[in-house]
Amino acid sequence: MALQRLFNSLAINKFNTSKILSNFVPRCTYGLNNVGSDDPDVEIVEKKIVEEKTSLAMRAYLQRATQYNSFMEQQTHEYNVGKRHLANMMGADPETFTQTDIDVAIDYLFPSGLYDPKARPLMKPPSEVFPPKKDAEFDESGRPFHVFFYTGKPNFYLILHNIATKLSELNKFEDSLRKNNILPDPDKKLTSLGSQWLSKEDMERKTVEKLSDHEYKNFLIAIERLLKHPCSYKSAEFISNYQKPMISTKAINESSPVEYTKDGIAYVTVKDCPRKDARADVTLYYPGTGKLSINGKGIEFFDDIQAREQILFPLLFTDMVDKVDIHATVKGGGVSGKAGAIRFGISWSLRSFVDPETVERMRIAGLLQKDYRRRERKKPGQARARRKFTWKKR
């Protein structure tokens, strides 16, 4: 009985083994014997083999990457269409309509007094609006595309590798000059005046990778070493990719000089405040009692309620209505232009008597920015700037 059971088990195993081999061997033989064949069955078999090699997680990753790329293509197409429509609305050439022109047009068409910049209307390229995502870093077989894939941060270490390569090239170039008894021209050496290196956040957006403080410090050390090389001008284009112009906030942060009257009252004078065709000179006294003089008259100089609100808004915003005296002279322009010029002069003068936090709030509210909007010109073939002639069928 024991021998019979052993024989039966061997027979079953033999049957299973032959069944497995019968399913596997012909398939492999078929694929080998038909390499380069145009038979569609061969393509189906090869595709099935690739699908079996690709894990479910890898398929999901590749699918997400494909969906993101198609989404960005659609958003870019819609952005370009909207850009052309906006250029036509502003009477500009769509082919030469830049992002700066778009920002100016949005500010003109949708003026907003919202404090939070994120709440204001904008029209930016999709790459700046939607967070970037890395492309697929490996193929369907799991083989990585990037040579620095296993470092964990391939894009960042590729930058460091490129810096080291540039340094090596500059050293060879300098050696060749010195062999010919030629010294590098010191006048061509690059400097960092007027510019600054990309911040850690900028580098993270550029590489689409999270960087530590130590890694960012290593980047600064490497790029500074490249900049200080005597022949750094040979790599000026490469270095400029990691620099940005230094923005000067001196004009806004520095307050106007404060002067004093014979009675010891502080005052600030802001001259030639523009708004359309109007120009105003505003003198603000602190402390005061809330007196307001406009060309020798009070607030009744303006009959329009909206113009009065324009003038009082900076004082209400900073809670200085009854704490200052204002003397303004204005000429040129209409009611709106005169009110806007005085408002800008009052806002600019108040910076000298409020704390920095209030100045920042005023800047966000748009009180410290000149309003360059003007009346839109009449278009030919139209009644006014936007109004069309009445169309009559008969």
CSV table of C-alpha atoms in Angstrom, one decimal, residues 73-89 94 97 102 123 126:
chain,number,residue,atom,x,y,z
A,73,GLU,CA,-1.2,70.0,-21.8
A,74,GLN,CA,-4.9,70.8,-21.6
A,75,GLN,CA,-4.4,73.6,-19.1
A,76,THR,CA,-1.6,75.1,-21.3
A,77,HIS,CA,-3.8,75.0,-24.3
A,78,GLU,CA,-6.6,76.8,-22.4
A,79,TYR,CA,-4.1,79.4,-21.1
A,80,ASN,CA,-2.8,80.1,-24.6
A,81,VAL,CA,-6.4,80.5,-25.9
A,82,GLY,CA,-7.3,82.9,-23.0
A,83,LYS,CA,-4.1,84.8,-23.6
A,84,ARG,CA,-5.1,85.5,-27.2
A,85,HIS,CA,-8.6,86.6,-26.2
A,86,LEU,CA,-7.1,88.9,-23.6
A,87,ALA,CA,-4.7,90.4,-26.1
A,88,ASN,CA,-7.6,91.0,-28.5
A,89,MET,CA,-9.6,92.7,-25.7
A,94,PRO,CA,-1.4,88.1,-29.4
A,97,PHE,CA,1.7,89.6,-25.6
A,102,ILE,CA,-1.2,89.9,-19.0
A,123,MET,CA,-3.7,84.6,-15.0
A,126,PRO,CA,-0.2,76.4,-15.5
